[in-house]
Coordinates of C-alpha atoms in Angstrom, one line a residue:
X678 CA 84.2 101.5 106.2
X679 CA 87.4 99.6 107.0
X680 CA 89.8 102.4 108.0
X681 CA 92.6 100.0 109.2
X682 CA 94.3 100.1 105.7
X683 CA 94.0 103.8 105.0
X684 CA 97.5 105.2 105.2
X685 CA 98.9 108.7 105.7
X686 CA 102.4 109.5 104.5
X687 CA 104.2 112.8 105.0
X688 CA 105.6 114.5 101.9
X689 CA 107.0 117.8 102.7
X690 CA 104.3 120.1 104.0
X691 CA 101.5 117.8 102.7
X692 CA 100.2 114.5 103.7
X693 CA 99.7 111.7 101.1
X694 CA 96.5 109.7 101.8
X695 CA 96.7 106.2 100.2
X696 CA 94.1 103.5 100.5
X697 CA 94.9 100.8 98.0
X698 CA 92.0 98.6 99.1
X699 CA 89.7 101.6 98.3
X700 CA 91.4 102.8 95.1
X701 CA 92.0 106.2 96.7
X702 CA 95.1 108.4 96.5
X703 CA 94.8 112.0 97.7
X704 CA 96.9 114.9 98.9
X705 CA 95.8 117.1 101.8
X706 CA 97.5 119.7 104.0
X707 CA 98.6 119.0 107.5
X708 CA 95.9 121.1 109.1
X709 CA 93.1 119.1 107.4
X710 CA 95.0 115.8 108.2
X711 CA 95.1 116.6 112.0
X712 CA 91.5 117.9 112.0
X713 CA 90.0 114.9 110.2
X714 CA 92.0 112.2 112.0
X715 CA 89.7 112.2 115.0
X716 CA 86.6 111.7 112.8
X717 CA 88.3 108.7 111.2
X718 CA 89.3 107.2 114.5
X719 CA 85.9 107.5 116.2
X720 CA 84.0 106.7 113.0
X721 CA 82.0 109.9 113.5
X722 CA 80.1 111.7 110.8
X723 CA 82.8 113.6 108.9
X724 CA 82.8 117.3 108.5
X725 CA 81.6 118.7 105.2
X726 CA 85.2 119.6 104.2
X727 CA 86.1 115.9 104.3
X728 CA 83.0 114.6 102.8
X729 CA 84.3 114.1 99.3
X730 CA 87.4 112.2 100.4
X731 CA 85.6 110.0 103.0
X732 CA 82.8 109.2 100.6
X733 CA 85.5 107.8 98.2
X734 CA 86.6 105.4 100.9
X735 CA 83.0 104.1 101.1
X736 CA 82.4 103.8 97.3
X737 CA 85.2 101.3 96.6
X738 CA 86.1 98.6 99.1
X739 CA 88.1 95.5 98.2
X740 CA 89.2 92.6 100.3
X741 CA 92.8 91.9 101.0
X742 CA 94.6 90.0 98.3
X743 CA 94.2 86.3 99.3
X744 CA 96.6 83.4 99.5
X745 CA 96.1 80.4 97.3
X746 CA 94.4 77.3 98.6
X747 CA 93.0 73.9 97.5
X748 CA 94.4 71.8 94.6
X749 CA 97.1 73.2 92.4
X750 CA 95.1 73.9 89.3
X751 CA 96.1 77.4 88.2
X752 CA 99.9 77.8 88.3
X753 CA 101.3 81.3 87.9
X754 CA 103.8 80.0 85.3
X755 CA 106.0 77.2 84.2
X756 CA 109.6 78.1 84.8
X757 CA 112.4 76.2 83.1
X758 CA 116.0 76.4 84.3
X759 CA 118.0 74.9 81.4
X760 CA 121.3 75.3 83.4
X761 CA 122.8 77.2 86.3
X762 CA 126.0 77.8 84.2
X763 CA 126.8 81.3 83.0
X764 CA 129.1 82.8 80.4
X765 CA 129.6 86.0 82.4
X766 CA 131.6 86.6 85.5
X767 CA 129.6 89.3 87.3
X768 CA 131.6 90.8 90.2
X769 CA 128.6 90.9 92.5
X770 CA 126.8 87.7 91.6
X771 CA 126.5 84.5 93.7
X772 CA 123.9 83.0 91.5
X773 CA 125.8 80.3 89.5
X774 CA 126.4 76.8 90.7
X775 CA 129.9 75.4 91.1
X776 CA 128.9 72.2 89.2
X777 CA 126.0 73.2 87.0
X778 CA 123.8 70.5 85.5
X779 CA 122.1 70.8 82.2
X780 CA 118.4 70.0 81.8
X781 CA 117.7 67.0 79.5
X782 CA 115.4 67.3 76.5
X783 CA 113.2 64.6 78.2
X784 CA 112.8 66.7 81.4
X785 CA 111.9 69.8 79.4
X786 CA 109.4 67.8 77.3
X787 CA 107.8 66.1 80.3
X788 CA 107.4 69.4 82.1
X789 CA 105.8 71.2 79.1
X790 CA 103.5 68.3 78.4
X791 CA 102.4 68.1 82.1
X792 CA 101.9 71.8 82.3
X793 CA 99.7 72.0 79.2
X794 CA 97.7 69.0 80.4
X795 CA 97.1 70.8 83.7
X796 CA 95.9 73.9 81.8
X797 CA 93.7 71.9 79.5
X798 CA 92.1 69.9 82.4
X799 CA 91.2 73.2 84.1
X800 CA 89.9 74.9 81.0
X801 CA 92.7 77.5 80.9
X802 CA 93.4 79.0 77.5
X803 CA 96.5 81.0 78.4
X804 CA 99.8 80.0 79.9
X805 CA 103.2 81.4 80.7
X806 CA 106.6 79.6 80.1
X807 CA 109.6 81.5 81.5
X808 CA 113.3 80.6 81.2
X809 CA 115.7 81.3 84.0
X810 CA 119.4 80.6 84.6
X811 CA 122.4 80.9 85.0
X812 CA 122.2 82.0 81.4
X813 CA 119.6 79.9 79.6
X814 CA 121.1 80.6 76.1
X815 CA 124.2 78.6 77.0
X816 CA 122.1 75.7 75.8
X817 CA 120.3 77.2 72.9
X818 CA 119.2 73.9 71.4
X819 CA 117.3 73.0 74.5
X820 CA 115.6 76.4 74.6
X821 CA 114.7 76.3 70.9
X822 CA 113.3 72.7 71.3
X823 CA 111.2 73.8 74.4
X824 CA 109.7 76.8 72.6
X825 CA 108.8 74.9 69.4
X826 CA 107.5 71.8 71.3
X827 CA 105.4 74.0 73.6
X828 CA 104.0 76.0 70.8
X829 CA 103.1 72.9 68.8
X830 CA 101.5 71.0 71.7
X831 CA 99.6 74.1 73.0
X832 CA 98.1 74.6 69.5
X833 CA 96.3 71.3 69.8
X834 CA 94.0 72.7 72.5
X835 CA 94.2 76.3 71.4
X836 CA 96.2 77.4 74.4
X837 CA 98.0 80.6 74.0
X838 CA 101.5 80.6 75.5
X839 CA 103.5 83.7 76.5
X840 CA 107.2 83.0 76.4
X841 CA 109.6 85.0 78.5
X842 CA 113.4 85.0 78.9
X843 CA 115.7 86.6 81.4
X844 CA 119.1 86.9 79.7
X845 CA 122.5 88.6 79.7
X846 CA 122.6 89.0 75.9
X847 CA 126.0 87.5 75.4
X848 CA 125.6 85.4 72.2
X849 CA 125.5 85.8 68.5
X850 CA 123.3 88.2 66.6
X851 CA 121.8 85.1 64.8
X852 CA 120.6 83.7 68.1
X853 CA 119.4 87.2 69.2
X854 CA 117.3 87.4 66.0
X855 CA 115.7 84.0 66.7
X856 CA 114.9 85.1 70.3
X857 CA 113.3 88.3 69.1
X858 CA 111.1 86.4 66.7
X859 CA 110.0 83.6 69.1
X860 CA 109.8 85.2 72.6
X861 CA 107.0 87.5 73.7
X862 CA 109.2 89.1 76.4
X863 CA 113.0 89.4 76.6
X864 CA 114.4 90.9 79.8
X865 CA 118.0 91.9 79.2
X866 CA 120.4 92.6 82.0
X867 CA 122.9 95.4 81.3
X868 CA 124.4 97.7 84.0
X869 CA 125.0 100.9 82.1
X870 CA 127.7 102.3 79.9
X871 CA 130.7 100.2 78.8
X872 CA 132.8 101.5 81.7
X873 CA 130.4 99.8 84.2
X874 CA 129.2 96.9 82.1
X875 CA 132.7 95.8 81.2
X876 CA 134.0 96.3 84.7
X877 CA 131.2 94.6 86.6
X878 CA 129.8 92.2 84.1
X879 CA 132.7 90.9 82.0
X880 CA 132.9 87.7 80.1
X881 CA 134.2 84.6 81.8
X882 CA 137.7 85.3 80.4
X883 CA 137.6 88.9 81.5
X884 CA 136.9 90.3 78.1
X885 CA 134.5 93.3 77.6
X886 CA 130.8 92.4 77.1
X887 CA 129.2 95.7 76.4
X888 CA 129.5 95.8 72.6
X889 CA 128.0 92.3 72.1
X890 CA 125.2 93.0 74.6
X891 CA 124.5 96.4 73.0
X892 CA 124.3 95.0 69.5
X893 CA 121.8 92.3 70.6
X894 CA 119.8 95.0 72.5
X895 CA 119.3 96.8 69.2
X896 CA 118.0 93.6 67.7
X897 CA 115.4 93.2 70.5
X898 CA 114.6 96.9 70.4
X899 CA 113.8 96.7 66.6
X900 CA 111.6 93.6 67.0
X901 CA 108.0 93.1 68.0
X902 CA 108.8 91.5 71.3
X903 CA 108.3 93.2 74.6
X904 CA 111.9 94.3 75.4
X905 CA 112.8 95.1 79.0
X906 CA 116.2 96.5 80.1
X907 CA 117.2 95.6 83.6
X908 CA 120.0 97.5 85.3
X909 CA 121.5 96.7 88.6
X910 CA 122.4 99.9 90.5
X911 CA 125.3 100.2 93.0
X912 CA 127.5 102.9 94.4
X913 CA 129.6 103.3 91.3
X914 CA 126.9 103.7 88.7
X915 CA 124.1 105.3 90.6
X916 CA 125.0 108.9 89.7
X917 CA 125.1 107.9 86.0
X918 CA 121.5 106.7 85.9
X919 CA 120.1 109.9 84.3
X920 CA 122.7 109.8 81.6
X921 CA 122.1 106.1 81.0
X922 CA 118.4 106.8 80.8
X923 CA 119.0 109.5 78.2
X924 CA 121.2 107.1 76.2
X925 CA 118.6 104.4 76.3
X926 CA 115.9 106.8 75.1
X927 CA 118.0 108.1 72.2
X928 CA 119.4 104.7 71.1
X929 CA 116.9 102.0 72.0
X930 CA 113.2 101.5 72.2
X931 CA 112.5 99.2 75.2
X932 CA 108.9 98.6 76.4
X933 CA 110.1 99.2 79.9
X934 CA 113.3 99.8 82.0
X935 CA 113.8 98.3 85.4
X936 CA 116.4 99.8 87.8
X937 CA 117.0 97.5 90.8
X938 CA 119.3 98.2 93.8
X939 CA 122.1 95.7 94.2
X940 CA 121.7 93.2 97.0
X941 CA 124.8 92.5 99.0
X942 CA 126.5 89.1 98.4
X943 CA 129.7 87.4 99.2
X944 CA 131.0 88.2 95.8
X945 CA 130.1 91.9 96.0
X946 CA 131.8 92.2 99.4
X947 CA 134.9 90.3 98.2
X948 CA 135.2 92.7 95.2
X949 CA 134.4 95.8 97.3
X950 CA 131.2 96.7 95.4
X951 CA 128.8 98.5 97.6
X952 CA 125.1 99.4 97.4
X953 CA 124.2 103.0 96.6
X954 CA 123.0 105.1 99.6
X955 CA 119.2 105.1 99.6
X956 CA 118.8 108.8 98.9
X957 CA 121.3 108.6 96.0
X958 CA 119.5 105.7 94.5
X959 CA 116.1 107.2 94.8
X960 CA 117.0 110.7 93.5
X961 CA 118.8 109.3 90.5
X962 CA 116.1 106.7 89.9
X963 CA 113.4 109.4 89.9
X964 CA 115.5 111.7 87.6
X965 CA 116.1 108.8 85.2
X966 CA 112.4 107.9 85.3
X967 CA 111.4 111.4 84.4
X968 CA 113.8 111.4 81.5
X969 CA 112.5 108.1 80.1
X970 CA 108.9 109.3 80.6
X971 CA 109.7 111.9 78.0
X972 CA 110.5 109.1 75.6
X973 CA 107.3 107.3 76.5
X974 CA 109.2 104.6 78.3
X975 CA 108.0 103.5 81.8
X976 CA 110.5 102.8 84.6
X977 CA 109.9 100.2 87.3
X978 CA 111.5 99.0 90.5
X979 CA 110.0 95.5 91.4
X980 CA 108.6 96.5 94.8
X981 CA 107.0 99.8 93.7
X982 CA 104.3 98.7 91.2
X983 CA 101.4 100.7 92.6
X984 CA 99.0 99.5 89.8
X985 CA 98.0 96.3 91.5
X986 CA 97.6 94.7 95.0
X987 CA 99.0 91.3 95.7
X988 CA 100.1 89.1 98.6
X989 CA 103.4 88.2 97.1
X990 CA 105.4 89.9 94.3
X991 CA 107.5 86.9 93.4
X992 CA 106.7 83.4 92.2
X993 CA 107.0 82.0 95.7
X994 CA 103.5 82.0 97.2
X995 CA 101.9 82.1 93.7
X996 CA 101.9 78.4 92.7
X997 CA 104.7 78.9 90.2
X998 CA 106.1 75.6 88.8
X999 CA 109.9 76.1 88.5
X1000 CA 111.7 73.1 87.2
X1001 CA 115.4 72.6 88.0
X1002 CA 117.8 71.1 85.6
X1003 CA 117.5 67.8 87.5
X1004 CA 113.7 67.8 87.4
X1005 CA 112.7 68.9 90.9
X1006 CA 109.8 71.4 91.3
X1007 CA 109.9 74.5 93.5
X1008 CA 108.4 78.0 93.7
X1009 CA 111.8 79.8 93.6
X1010 CA 114.3 80.1 90.8
X1011 CA 117.2 80.9 93.2
X1012 CA 119.8 78.4 94.2
X1013 CA 118.7 75.6 96.6
X1014 CA 121.9 76.4 98.6
X1015 CA 120.4 79.9 99.3
X1016 CA 117.2 78.3 100.6
X1017 CA 119.1 76.1 102.9
X1018 CA 121.2 78.9 104.2
X1019 CA 117.9 80.6 105.2
X1020 CA 116.6 77.3 106.6
X1021 CA 113.9 77.1 103.9
X1022 CA 112.6 74.2 101.9
X1023 CA 110.9 75.6 98.8
X1024 CA 110.7 72.4 96.7
X1025 CA 107.3 70.5 96.5
X1026 CA 107.6 67.8 93.9
X1027 CA 109.3 66.4 90.8
X1028 CA 108.5 65.8 87.1
X1029 CA 109.0 62.6 85.1
X1030 CA 107.4 60.9 82.1
X1031 CA 104.2 60.3 84.2
X1032 CA 103.7 64.0 84.8
X1033 CA 103.9 66.3 87.9
X1034 CA 104.2 64.8 91.3
X1035 CA 103.1 67.4 94.0
X1036 CA 103.5 67.1 97.7
X1037 CA 100.5 69.2 98.7
X1038 CA 101.7 69.7 102.2
X1039 CA 104.8 71.4 100.8
X1040 CA 102.8 73.3 98.3
X1041 CA 100.7 74.8 101.1
X1042 CA 103.9 75.6 103.0
X1043 CA 105.1 77.6 100.0
X1044 CA 101.8 79.4 99.9
X1045 CA 102.4 80.7 103.4
X1046 CA 105.1 83.0 102.1
X1047 CA 102.8 86.1 102.0
X1048 CA 102.8 89.6 103.3
X1049 CA 99.9 88.5 105.5
X1050 CA 102.5 86.6 107.5
X1051 CA 105.0 89.4 107.8
X1052 CA 104.4 91.5 110.9
X1053 CA 107.3 93.7 109.9
X1054 CA 105.2 94.9 106.9
X1055 CA 101.8 95.2 108.6
X1056 CA 101.9 99.0 109.1
X1057 CA 103.7 100.1 105.9
X1058 CA 101.7 101.8 103.1
X1059 CA 103.6 99.7 100.6
X1060 CA 102.5 96.3 102.0
X1061 CA 100.1 95.4 99.2
X1062 CA 102.5 96.2 96.3
X1063 CA 105.9 95.5 97.9
X1064 CA 104.8 92.5 100.1
X1065 CA 108.2 92.7 101.9
X1066 CA 110.3 92.1 98.7
X1067 CA 112.1 88.8 98.0
X1068 CA 111.1 86.3 100.6
X1069 CA 114.6 84.8 100.5
X1070 CA 117.0 87.8 100.4
X1071 CA 115.1 90.5 102.4
X1072 CA 114.9 89.9 106.1
X1073 CA 111.5 90.8 107.5
X1074 CA 111.9 88.8 110.7
X1075 CA 112.1 92.0 112.8
X1076 CA 110.0 94.6 114.5
X1077 CA 107.5 96.5 112.4
X1078 CA 108.8 99.9 111.3
X1079 CA 112.5 99.3 111.7
X1080 CA 113.0 100.0 108.0
X1081 CA 116.3 99.0 106.3
X1082 CA 117.8 100.7 103.2
X1083 CA 115.7 98.5 100.8
X1084 CA 112.5 99.5 102.6
X1085 CA 113.4 103.2 102.5
X1086 CA 114.1 103.0 98.8
X1087 CA 110.8 101.2 98.2
X1088 CA 108.8 103.7 100.3
X1089 CA 110.3 106.8 98.7
X1090 CA 109.9 105.6 95.2
X1091 CA 106.3 104.4 95.9
X1092 CA 105.4 107.8 97.2
X1093 CA 107.1 109.5 94.2
X1094 CA 105.0 107.4 91.9
X1095 CA 101.8 108.2 93.8
X1096 CA 102.7 111.9 93.5
X1097 CA 103.1 111.4 89.8
X1098 CA 99.7 109.9 89.6
X1099 CA 98.3 113.0 91.2
X1100 CA 100.3 115.3 88.8
X1101 CA 102.4 116.7 91.6
X1102 CA 105.8 116.7 89.9
X1103 CA 106.9 120.0 91.5
X1104 CA 106.1 118.7 95.0
X1105 CA 107.8 115.4 94.3
X1106 CA 111.0 117.3 93.2
X1107 CA 110.9 119.6 96.2
X1108 CA 110.3 116.7 98.6
X1109 CA 113.1 114.5 97.2
X1110 CA 115.6 117.3 97.6
X1111 CA 114.8 117.8 101.3
X1112 CA 116.6 115.3 103.4
X1113 CA 114.7 116.3 106.5
X1114 CA 111.4 115.4 104.8
X1115 CA 112.9 112.1 103.8
X1116 CA 114.1 111.4 107.3
X1117 CA 110.6 112.0 108.7
X1118 CA 109.1 109.4 106.3
X1119 CA 111.9 106.9 107.2
X1120 CA 111.3 107.4 110.9
X1121 CA 107.5 106.8 110.7
X1122 CA 107.1 103.3 112.1
X1123 CA 103.4 103.1 111.2
X1124 CA 101.7 104.7 108.2
X1125 CA 98.2 103.8 109.3
X1126 CA 96.1 106.9 109.6
X1127 CA 94.5 105.5 112.7
X1128 CA 98.0 105.6 114.3
X1129 CA 98.2 109.3 113.7
X1130 CA 99.1 110.2 117.3
X1131 CA 102.4 108.3 117.1
X1132 CA 103.3 109.6 113.6
X1133 CA 106.4 111.7 113.3
X1134 CA 104.4 114.3 111.3
X1135 CA 102.0 114.7 114.3
X1136 CA 104.8 116.5 116.1
X1137 CA 105.3 119.1 113.4

């Protein structure tokens, strides 16, 4: 039995045992945890009281999620960035370019044709085409052409394409209806009630955006597409998440809701918009999640998906083919200026009429962006579903266990989801209301059960 990746996390008076590579989640008391720790460390025959749990570790053992290698034959997705321009003026966003280009029809056509040829050559019958921005629907003709061309060409080889769009929803209802009928997934960004949406996500001219976005949200909600609401959470709107969740449940029918904490940016600092405190974010996130659960709507936070193990949660490291408006290929949809600021080069080729041109040395460099190469994450129980978060915006070049606010939020919500999985809602509520218990978890530099002597809970 590999006991190195069995984790022990304090939650109030209990200890949460989590072994993602063994498919084991369990809850034990502190007395049992202290008593059994020595048996795990010395690999001794376990006592009868621990037999059921320890046998579960033996029954299911998986390898660590691996990094990609070899030729690029199975890309995660094809991502098209029609433009970096945007018709909103979000007060915290640094994402749009000062001189945004627009992708040509030829570039979109070449990329789609090359992608479908790559799938066909490798006997793949399913593919993913995602649209990123700026706001992709600033150039609706290009998006419509790309979808229709891809669907037609894919049909020749019976390849099923899943179309996904990330959008701000600021366009006509006619366009929203077309999107709802032609996209499999629509991810709509809206930051809450009108007082927050209009203040922090106004139109370019400063006009309110909530009414237009809300009308289009209803169109997506009433359609057959997978409709996801994504809300950015900051100091001003965090306390309103439960009310926002109640409103969503009563007025819309999304497939899922995603609440993400705001990342600091030059724009947010200039406009004095601040992240919510971790405890405030987590408590309101969990309250909102419980409310939406009553409507049958799941809630996610990108780094807390405990349903799967991976080495990277973002396209970077997963052989995604993201095409810039100019036709370069990279594994990241964020601005190239952001890469350079972090001294990264995430591009690895270009597209033209002859197809994809990959620099395999650069492809392999992008594949190295993995949790396996982040010492900061090596002892955290979230490592296989968080993977350190965004490789670009979350700094993991530091000592393991020195958790920042983003880490604390991820750890707490992950633990809350695991408690939900164990039907421990009462314990979850009690734990989340106890700041001392939260502090203990935040202070635990290693969650590995084998490091039990150094754990904060060992002193209690």
